Coordinates of C-alpha atoms in Angstrom, one line a residue:
Chain A
X1 CA 81.7 120.6 123.7
X2 CA 84.0 119.5 126.6
X3 CA 81.8 118.7 129.6
X4 CA 83.3 120.0 132.9
X5 CA 82.6 116.9 134.9
X6 CA 84.9 114.8 132.7
X7 CA 88.7 114.3 132.6
X8 CA 90.7 114.0 129.4
X9 CA 94.0 112.6 128.2
X10 CA 96.3 113.6 125.3
X11 CA 95.1 110.7 123.1
X12 CA 91.6 112.4 123.2
X13 CA 89.8 109.9 125.5
X14 CA 87.5 111.2 128.2
X15 CA 86.9 109.6 131.6
X16 CA 84.0 109.9 133.9
X17 CA 84.5 108.7 137.5
X18 CA 81.7 107.0 139.4
X19 CA 83.0 105.6 142.7
X20 CA 85.8 103.1 141.8
X21 CA 84.5 102.7 138.3
X22 CA 85.6 104.9 135.4
X23 CA 83.6 105.2 132.1
X24 CA 85.8 105.8 129.0
X25 CA 85.1 107.2 125.6
X26 CA 86.6 109.5 123.0
X27 CA 86.1 113.3 122.9
X28 CA 84.0 115.3 120.5
X29 CA 87.2 116.6 119.0
X30 CA 88.4 113.1 118.3
X31 CA 85.1 111.9 116.7
X32 CA 85.1 115.0 114.5
X33 CA 88.7 114.5 113.4
X34 CA 88.0 110.8 112.6
X35 CA 84.8 111.5 110.6
X36 CA 82.0 108.9 110.3
X37 CA 83.0 105.9 112.4
X38 CA 82.4 102.5 110.8
X39 CA 84.0 100.1 113.2
X40 CA 84.9 100.1 116.9
X41 CA 87.0 97.1 118.0
X42 CA 86.8 96.8 121.8
X43 CA 88.2 94.3 124.3
X44 CA 86.1 91.9 126.5
X45 CA 84.8 92.1 130.0
X46 CA 87.4 90.8 132.4
X47 CA 90.4 92.0 130.3
X48 CA 92.9 94.2 132.0
X49 CA 93.9 97.6 130.5
X50 CA 96.9 99.7 131.5
X51 CA 97.2 103.5 131.4
X52 CA 98.8 104.6 128.2
X53 CA 98.3 101.3 126.4
X54 CA 96.1 100.4 123.5
X55 CA 92.8 98.8 124.2
X56 CA 91.3 98.8 120.8
X57 CA 90.8 100.4 117.4
X58 CA 88.4 102.9 115.9
X59 CA 88.0 103.1 112.2
X60 CA 86.4 105.7 109.9
X61 CA 86.0 105.5 106.1
X62 CA 89.4 107.2 105.6
X63 CA 91.5 106.2 108.6
X64 CA 92.1 103.9 111.6
X65 CA 93.3 104.9 115.0
X66 CA 94.3 103.1 118.1
X67 CA 92.3 103.7 121.3
X68 CA 94.5 104.2 124.4
X69 CA 93.4 103.7 127.9
X70 CA 93.8 106.7 130.2
X71 CA 93.7 104.5 133.3
X72 CA 94.7 101.1 134.6
X73 CA 92.1 98.6 135.7
X74 CA 89.8 95.6 134.9
X75 CA 87.0 96.0 132.3
X76 CA 83.6 95.5 133.9
X77 CA 81.4 96.5 131.0
X78 CA 81.8 97.1 127.3
X79 CA 79.5 99.1 125.1
X80 CA 78.4 96.2 122.8
X81 CA 75.9 98.5 121.1
X82 CA 78.7 100.1 119.1
X83 CA 79.1 96.9 117.2
X84 CA 75.9 97.5 115.3
X85 CA 75.8 101.3 115.6
X86 CA 79.4 102.6 115.5
X87 CA 78.0 106.0 114.3
X88 CA 76.8 106.5 117.9
X89 CA 80.4 107.6 118.7
X90 CA 79.8 110.6 116.3
X91 CA 76.3 111.3 117.4
X92 CA 76.8 111.2 121.2
X93 CA 80.5 110.9 122.1
X94 CA 79.9 111.7 125.8
X95 CA 76.7 109.7 126.2
X96 CA 75.6 106.6 124.3
X97 CA 79.0 106.6 122.5
X98 CA 80.9 105.5 125.7
X99 CA 83.2 102.5 125.2
X100 CA 84.4 100.9 128.4
X101 CA 83.7 100.8 132.1
X102 CA 86.7 99.8 134.2
X103 CA 87.2 99.1 137.8
X104 CA 90.2 101.4 138.6
X105 CA 93.3 99.8 140.0
X106 CA 94.7 103.2 141.1
X107 CA 92.3 106.1 141.5
X108 CA 95.2 108.5 141.8
X109 CA 95.8 108.1 138.0
X110 CA 92.7 110.3 137.5
X111 CA 94.5 113.3 139.0
X112 CA 97.1 113.2 136.2
X113 CA 94.4 113.7 133.6
X114 CA 93.4 117.1 132.2
X115 CA 90.4 119.1 133.2
X116 CA 88.0 120.4 130.5
X117 CA 89.8 123.8 130.4
X118 CA 93.2 122.2 130.2
X119 CA 92.1 119.9 127.4
X120 CA 90.6 122.7 125.4
X121 CA 93.9 124.6 125.7
X122 CA 95.8 121.4 124.7
X123 CA 93.7 121.1 121.5
X124 CA 94.1 124.7 120.6
X125 CA 97.8 124.2 120.8
X126 CA 97.8 121.1 118.7
X127 CA 95.7 122.5 116.0
Chain B
X1 CA 108.5 117.8 98.9
X2 CA 108.4 121.4 99.8
X3 CA 106.7 122.4 96.6
X4 CA 103.9 124.8 97.1
X5 CA 100.5 123.3 96.8
X6 CA 98.2 124.5 94.0
X7 CA 94.6 125.7 94.6
X8 CA 91.7 125.3 92.2
X9 CA 89.5 128.3 91.5
X10 CA 87.0 126.8 93.9
X11 CA 89.3 126.8 96.9
X12 CA 87.5 129.7 98.7
X13 CA 84.2 128.0 98.0
X14 CA 85.4 124.9 99.8
X15 CA 86.6 127.0 102.8
X16 CA 83.2 128.7 102.9
X17 CA 81.5 125.3 103.0
X18 CA 83.7 124.3 105.9
X19 CA 85.5 121.5 103.9
X20 CA 88.4 119.6 105.3
X21 CA 91.3 120.3 103.0
X22 CA 94.1 117.8 102.3
X23 CA 97.1 117.7 99.9
X24 CA 96.4 115.6 96.9
X25 CA 98.5 115.2 93.7
X26 CA 100.1 118.6 94.4
X27 CA 96.8 120.3 95.1
X28 CA 94.9 121.5 98.2
X29 CA 91.7 119.6 97.7
X30 CA 88.5 119.1 99.8
X31 CA 88.4 115.5 101.2
X32 CA 85.0 115.9 102.8
X33 CA 82.4 118.5 103.7
X34 CA 79.5 117.0 105.8
X35 CA 81.0 113.5 105.9
X36 CA 82.1 110.9 103.4
X37 CA 79.2 108.5 103.9
X38 CA 76.6 111.3 103.7
X39 CA 78.2 112.6 100.5
X40 CA 78.5 109.1 99.1
X41 CA 74.8 108.4 99.7
X42 CA 73.8 111.8 98.2
X43 CA 75.4 110.8 95.0
X44 CA 73.7 107.3 95.0
X45 CA 70.3 108.8 95.7
X46 CA 70.2 112.4 94.4
X47 CA 73.1 114.6 93.2
X48 CA 76.6 115.3 94.3
X49 CA 79.1 117.8 92.8
X50 CA 82.8 117.5 92.8
X51 CA 85.6 120.0 92.2
X52 CA 87.8 118.2 89.7
X53 CA 89.5 121.4 88.3
X54 CA 92.9 119.9 89.3
X55 CA 92.6 117.4 86.4
X56 CA 94.6 117.9 83.2
X57 CA 93.1 118.9 79.9
X58 CA 94.9 118.8 76.6
X59 CA 93.6 119.7 73.2
X60 CA 94.9 118.5 69.9
X61 CA 94.1 119.8 66.4
X62 CA 95.0 119.1 62.8
X63 CA 94.6 116.7 59.9
X64 CA 97.1 114.4 61.5
X65 CA 95.7 114.5 65.0
X66 CA 93.7 111.3 64.6
X67 CA 96.6 109.2 63.4
X68 CA 99.0 110.6 66.0
X69 CA 96.6 110.0 68.9
X70 CA 95.6 106.6 67.5
X71 CA 99.3 105.5 67.7
X72 CA 99.6 106.7 71.3
X73 CA 96.4 105.3 73.0
X74 CA 95.5 101.6 73.2
X75 CA 91.8 101.9 72.5
X76 CA 90.6 102.3 68.9
X77 CA 89.8 106.0 68.2
X78 CA 87.7 104.9 65.2
X79 CA 85.1 104.1 67.9
X80 CA 84.7 107.9 68.3
X81 CA 84.6 108.9 64.6
X82 CA 81.3 110.4 65.4
X83 CA 81.7 114.1 66.4
X84 CA 80.9 114.5 70.1
X85 CA 81.7 111.0 71.2
X86 CA 84.1 110.0 73.8
X87 CA 86.3 107.0 74.7
X88 CA 88.0 105.6 77.9
X89 CA 91.5 104.4 77.2
X90 CA 95.0 104.0 78.6
X91 CA 98.3 104.8 77.0
X92 CA 101.4 102.6 77.5
X93 CA 105.1 102.8 77.1
X94 CA 107.0 100.4 74.8
X95 CA 107.0 97.7 77.6
X96 CA 103.3 97.9 77.9
X97 CA 103.5 99.8 81.2
X98 CA 100.5 102.1 81.8
X99 CA 101.5 105.8 81.7
X100 CA 98.0 107.0 82.5
X101 CA 94.3 106.4 81.9
X102 CA 92.4 109.0 79.9
X103 CA 89.2 110.0 78.4
X104 CA 89.5 111.2 74.8
X105 CA 86.6 113.4 73.5
X106 CA 86.1 114.1 69.8
X107 CA 85.2 117.7 70.4
X108 CA 85.4 119.1 66.9
X109 CA 86.3 118.7 63.3
X110 CA 90.0 117.4 63.5
X111 CA 89.9 118.2 67.2
X112 CA 90.3 116.1 70.3
X113 CA 90.2 116.9 74.1
X114 CA 92.0 114.6 76.5
X115 CA 91.2 114.6 80.2
X116 CA 94.0 113.0 82.3
X117 CA 94.9 112.6 86.0
X118 CA 96.2 115.7 87.8
X119 CA 99.3 113.9 89.2
X120 CA 100.3 112.8 85.6
X121 CA 99.9 116.2 83.9
X122 CA 103.5 116.8 83.1
X123 CA 104.4 113.2 82.4
X124 CA 101.5 112.8 80.0
X125 CA 102.1 116.1 78.3
X126 CA 105.8 115.3 77.7
X127 CA 105.0 111.8 76.5
X128 CA 102.2 112.7 74.1
X129 CA 103.9 115.8 72.6
X130 CA 107.2 113.9 72.1
X131 CA 105.3 111.4 70.0
X132 CA 103.4 114.0 67.9
X133 CA 104.4 114.7 64.4
X134 CA 104.9 118.3 63.3
X135 CA 101.7 119.9 62.3
X136 CA 99.5 118.5 65.1
X137 CA 98.8 121.4 67.3
X138 CA 98.8 120.6 71.0
X139 CA 97.7 122.9 73.8
X140 CA 97.9 122.2 77.6
X141 CA 94.6 123.9 78.6
X142 CA 94.7 122.7 82.2
X143 CA 95.3 126.1 83.8
X144 CA 92.4 127.6 81.8
X145 CA 89.9 124.8 82.2
X146 CA 87.5 124.4 85.1
X147 CA 86.0 120.9 85.6
X148 CA 83.0 120.1 87.9
X149 CA 81.5 116.7 88.0
X150 CA 77.7 116.5 88.6
X151 CA 76.7 112.9 89.5
X152 CA 73.7 111.1 90.7
X153 CA 70.3 109.8 89.5
X154 CA 68.9 113.4 89.5
X155 CA 72.0 115.1 88.0
X156 CA 70.4 115.5 84.6
X157 CA 67.3 117.2 86.1
X158 CA 69.5 119.8 87.6
X159 CA 71.4 120.3 84.4
X160 CA 68.2 120.5 82.4
X161 CA 66.7 123.2 84.5
X162 CA 69.9 125.3 84.2
X163 CA 70.2 124.7 80.5
X164 CA 66.7 125.9 79.8
X165 CA 64.0 125.0 77.4
X166 CA 64.7 122.6 74.5
X167 CA 67.8 121.2 76.2
X168 CA 68.7 117.7 75.0
X169 CA 71.5 116.1 77.1
X170 CA 74.4 114.5 75.3
X171 CA 74.1 110.7 75.1
X172 CA 76.2 108.5 77.4
X173 CA 79.9 109.0 76.6
X174 CA 79.2 112.0 74.5
X175 CA 80.1 115.7 74.9
X176 CA 78.2 118.7 73.7
X177 CA 78.1 122.5 74.0
X178 CA 75.5 124.0 76.3
X179 CA 74.7 127.2 78.2
X180 CA 74.0 127.0 81.9
X181 CA 72.2 130.3 82.8
X182 CA 74.1 131.8 79.9
X183 CA 77.6 130.5 80.9
X184 CA 79.0 128.6 77.9
X185 CA 80.2 125.1 78.8
X186 CA 80.9 121.7 77.4
X187 CA 78.8 118.9 79.0
X188 CA 80.5 115.5 79.0
X189 CA 78.2 112.6 79.9
X190 CA 80.9 110.8 81.7
X191 CA 81.9 110.3 85.4
X192 CA 83.7 108.3 88.0
X193 CA 80.9 107.4 90.4
X194 CA 78.8 104.8 88.5
X195 CA 75.8 107.2 88.5
X196 CA 74.4 109.0 85.6
X197 CA 75.5 112.6 85.3
X198 CA 77.9 115.0 83.5
X199 CA 81.2 116.6 83.9
X200 CA 81.0 120.3 83.1
X201 CA 84.0 121.7 81.3
X202 CA 84.2 125.5 81.4
X203 CA 86.6 128.4 81.4
X204 CA 88.4 128.5 84.7
X205 CA 86.9 132.1 85.3
X206 CA 83.4 130.6 85.2
X207 CA 84.0 127.8 87.6
X208 CA 82.8 129.6 90.7
X209 CA 79.6 130.8 89.0
X210 CA 78.8 127.3 87.8
X211 CA 79.6 125.8 91.3
X212 CA 77.2 128.3 92.9
X213 CA 74.5 127.7 90.4
X214 CA 74.6 124.0 91.1
X215 CA 74.6 124.5 94.8
X216 CA 71.5 126.7 94.6
X217 CA 69.5 123.4 94.2
X218 CA 68.4 121.9 97.5
X219 CA 69.0 118.4 96.2
X220 CA 72.7 119.1 95.3
X221 CA 75.4 118.1 97.9
X222 CA 79.0 119.2 97.6
X223 CA 81.3 116.1 97.7
X224 CA 85.0 115.6 98.4
X225 CA 87.7 113.3 97.3
X226 CA 86.8 110.9 100.1
X227 CA 83.4 110.1 98.6
X228 CA 84.9 110.1 95.1
X229 CA 87.1 107.3 96.2
X230 CA 84.4 105.2 97.9
X231 CA 82.1 105.7 94.9
X232 CA 84.7 104.7 92.3
X233 CA 85.8 101.7 94.3
X234 CA 82.2 100.4 94.6
X235 CA 82.1 100.4 90.8
X236 CA 85.6 98.8 90.5
X237 CA 86.8 101.8 88.5
X238 CA 90.6 101.7 88.7
X239 CA 92.6 104.6 90.1
X240 CA 96.0 105.4 88.6
X241 CA 98.8 105.0 91.2
X242 CA 96.8 102.6 93.2
X243 CA 95.3 100.0 90.9
X244 CA 97.7 100.6 88.0
X245 CA 101.0 102.3 87.2
X246 CA 104.0 102.1 84.9
X247 CA 104.8 98.6 86.3
X248 CA 101.7 97.0 85.0
X249 CA 100.1 96.3 81.6
X250 CA 96.5 96.9 80.8
X251 CA 95.6 93.2 80.4
X252 CA 96.9 92.3 83.9
X253 CA 95.0 95.4 85.2
X254 CA 91.7 94.1 84.0
X255 CA 91.6 96.7 81.2
X256 CA 91.9 94.4 78.3
X257 CA 88.6 95.8 77.1
X258 CA 90.3 99.1 76.3
X259 CA 92.9 97.3 74.2
X260 CA 91.1 95.9 71.2
X261 CA 92.8 92.7 69.9
X262 CA 92.6 93.8 66.3
X263 CA 94.4 97.0 66.9
X264 CA 98.1 97.1 66.1
X265 CA 100.8 99.7 65.7
X266 CA 100.3 101.7 68.9
X267 CA 103.0 102.2 71.4
X268 CA 103.3 99.1 73.6
X269 CA 101.2 96.9 71.2
X270 CA 103.9 94.2 70.9
X271 CA 104.4 94.0 74.7
X272 CA 100.7 93.8 75.4
X273 CA 100.2 91.1 72.7
X274 CA 102.9 89.0 74.4
X275 CA 101.1 89.3 77.8
X276 CA 97.9 88.4 76.1
X277 CA 99.4 85.3 74.4
X278 CA 101.1 84.0 77.5
X279 CA 98.3 85.0 79.8
X280 CA 99.1 87.5 82.6
X281 CA 101.0 86.1 85.6
X282 CA 99.0 88.3 88.0
X283 CA 95.6 89.9 87.8
X284 CA 93.8 92.7 89.5
X285 CA 90.7 91.2 91.2
X286 CA 87.9 92.5 93.4
X287 CA 87.8 91.2 97.0
X288 CA 84.7 91.3 99.3
X289 CA 85.7 91.0 103.0
X290 CA 83.7 89.7 105.9
X291 CA 84.7 92.3 108.4
X292 CA 86.9 95.3 108.9
X293 CA 88.2 97.7 106.3
X294 CA 91.0 96.6 104.0
X295 CA 93.4 99.4 103.1
X296 CA 96.2 100.1 100.6
X297 CA 99.2 97.7 101.1
X298 CA 97.5 95.3 103.5
X299 CA 98.8 91.8 102.8
X300 CA 96.6 89.3 100.9
X301 CA 97.1 85.7 101.9
X302 CA 96.4 82.3 100.5
X303 CA 96.8 79.3 102.8
X304 CA 99.0 81.3 105.1
X305 CA 101.3 82.7 102.4
X306 CA 101.3 86.3 101.2
X307 CA 100.2 86.3 97.5
X308 CA 99.7 90.0 97.0
X309 CA 98.8 93.3 98.6
X310 CA 95.6 95.4 98.7
X311 CA 95.7 98.0 95.8
X312 CA 92.6 100.0 96.7
X313 CA 90.5 99.3 99.8
X314 CA 87.7 101.0 101.6
X315 CA 84.5 100.7 103.6
X316 CA 81.6 100.5 101.1
X317 CA 78.9 102.9 102.4
X318 CA 76.3 101.2 100.1
X319 CA 77.1 97.6 101.1
X320 CA 78.1 98.3 104.7
X321 CA 81.3 96.2 104.6
X322 CA 84.8 96.4 103.3
X323 CA 85.8 96.0 99.7
X324 CA 89.2 95.9 98.0
X325 CA 91.1 95.4 94.8
X326 CA 94.4 93.5 94.7
X327 CA 96.9 91.9 92.3
X328 CA 97.0 88.1 92.9
X329 CA 98.5 85.2 90.9
X330 CA 96.3 84.4 87.9
X331 CA 95.5 80.9 89.3
X332 CA 93.9 82.6 92.3
X333 CA 91.9 85.2 90.4
X334 CA 88.7 83.2 89.6
X335 CA 85.5 84.6 91.2
X336 CA 84.7 82.7 94.3
X337 CA 88.3 82.0 95.3
X338 CA 88.7 82.2 99.0
X339 CA 91.6 84.4 100.2
X340 CA 92.4 86.3 103.4
X341 CA 93.5 89.8 104.1
X342 CA 95.6 90.7 107.1
X343 CA 93.9 93.7 108.7
X344 CA 96.5 94.6 111.2
X345 CA 96.2 92.1 114.1
X346 CA 93.3 90.2 112.4
X347 CA 93.0 87.9 109.4
X348 CA 89.7 88.2 107.7
X349 CA 88.1 86.1 104.9
X350 CA 88.2 87.8 101.4
X351 CA 86.3 86.3 98.5
X352 CA 87.3 87.1 94.9
X353 CA 84.4 88.8 93.1
X354 CA 84.0 90.4 89.7
X355 CA 83.5 94.2 90.1
X356 CA 81.4 96.3 90.2
X357 CA 80.8 95.6 93.9
X358 CA 77.5 97.6 93.6
X359 CA 75.4 96.3 90.8
X360 CA 72.4 98.6 90.7
X361 CA 72.9 102.3 90.0
X362 CA 71.3 104.9 87.8
X363 CA 73.6 103.8 85.0
X364 CA 72.7 100.1 85.1
X365 CA 69.7 98.6 83.5
X366 CA 66.6 98.7 85.8
X367 CA 66.1 95.5 87.7
X368 CA 63.3 93.3 86.5

């Protein structure tokens, strides 16, 4: 449920690093807590995001949550497919349900994120 | 509130079905099982069942029961003179403020059953019993009554196969005795989803057996409060505490149809008549929004000025967009009026519409 090749933050986003680009989405735990996603509000390519700051919103039937960026950088790609098919976040949180690709400003920020084991322990503690 | 939460007799069933449990009106209730949208669609296309055992059930008996209740509720109880018929109504205080909305069932000779909101159980009981003359027997049967709603276009099929040969379902807004696999129940042809179906009234000790019987059908889906809310909002059915409360009269709440003009002498009649004569200053309307999900308390705007707040709002699984209800000034309440709703950082277009938001269900006349 928590792929080992990803990093995680306390707001339940995941990060996959590919060179100087990071792919960002929300964890399986987060999508399950939200329930069926009906809207994902994402920023645009070229926008800057900062670690710990809100970059968008995700909404289910019952609730709305802010999305927080785990890293600082410039958005190079946005998953526009979520506009028409927001439920992809539920169905494939780590794959087609990705949200942003950013060009990292400071790759060292990745080291501060949690490993899959650490994230699993963090969730167990929160629950 | 540190008050301990109550559990219905079906609590363990919900846990076994992996439901997500939330506090609601003092009870621990399932908000969803598989997912709100999935459950919602099951009710619109097949059958969904809901644990509504938390609701309040009061019974009244005696020669004077009719007159006593007639002076308490706004709707005309003569509409249910026929034994086995039922009536949706509200009851008001002297100022016309809505104390609760109720269904009154004429269950027996000189006998009435009232089903009321769980959160209002004590308030309603105190109000009604303080206005009863001596000689009308009143019993709060809530703790002994199980209530399970069975809703959807195929609900009656399921009930019929449990009730056995020769079963004739009660007509819409009627209640009748039946046996489901030998369990004695009352079947009320009422509901809160806009679909055909029944609400099963049974002894609390039989609730688990009835629940399991229903779930033994492949076409039956257990549904939580989440789907109950999206289903009722699509139909524009009001929810006490959100679309109405003590601070609003039935005419402003769009419930003028449960307050017959010809009826007088019930509590709040004078106040309601005054609102009717003057015309309500604010009215509850339906709003269809272009994007996003409107939610309780979001501001409703007209030409940049806040004119009200969202009462009930949700994403409509049937329509695929947001719907809401809100109190707005009467002059902005005509269908087609263009308003806006502030959905956090965004302002979206919201058009006044006349509910129901979803027109075609198993209760509506077939489309030609």
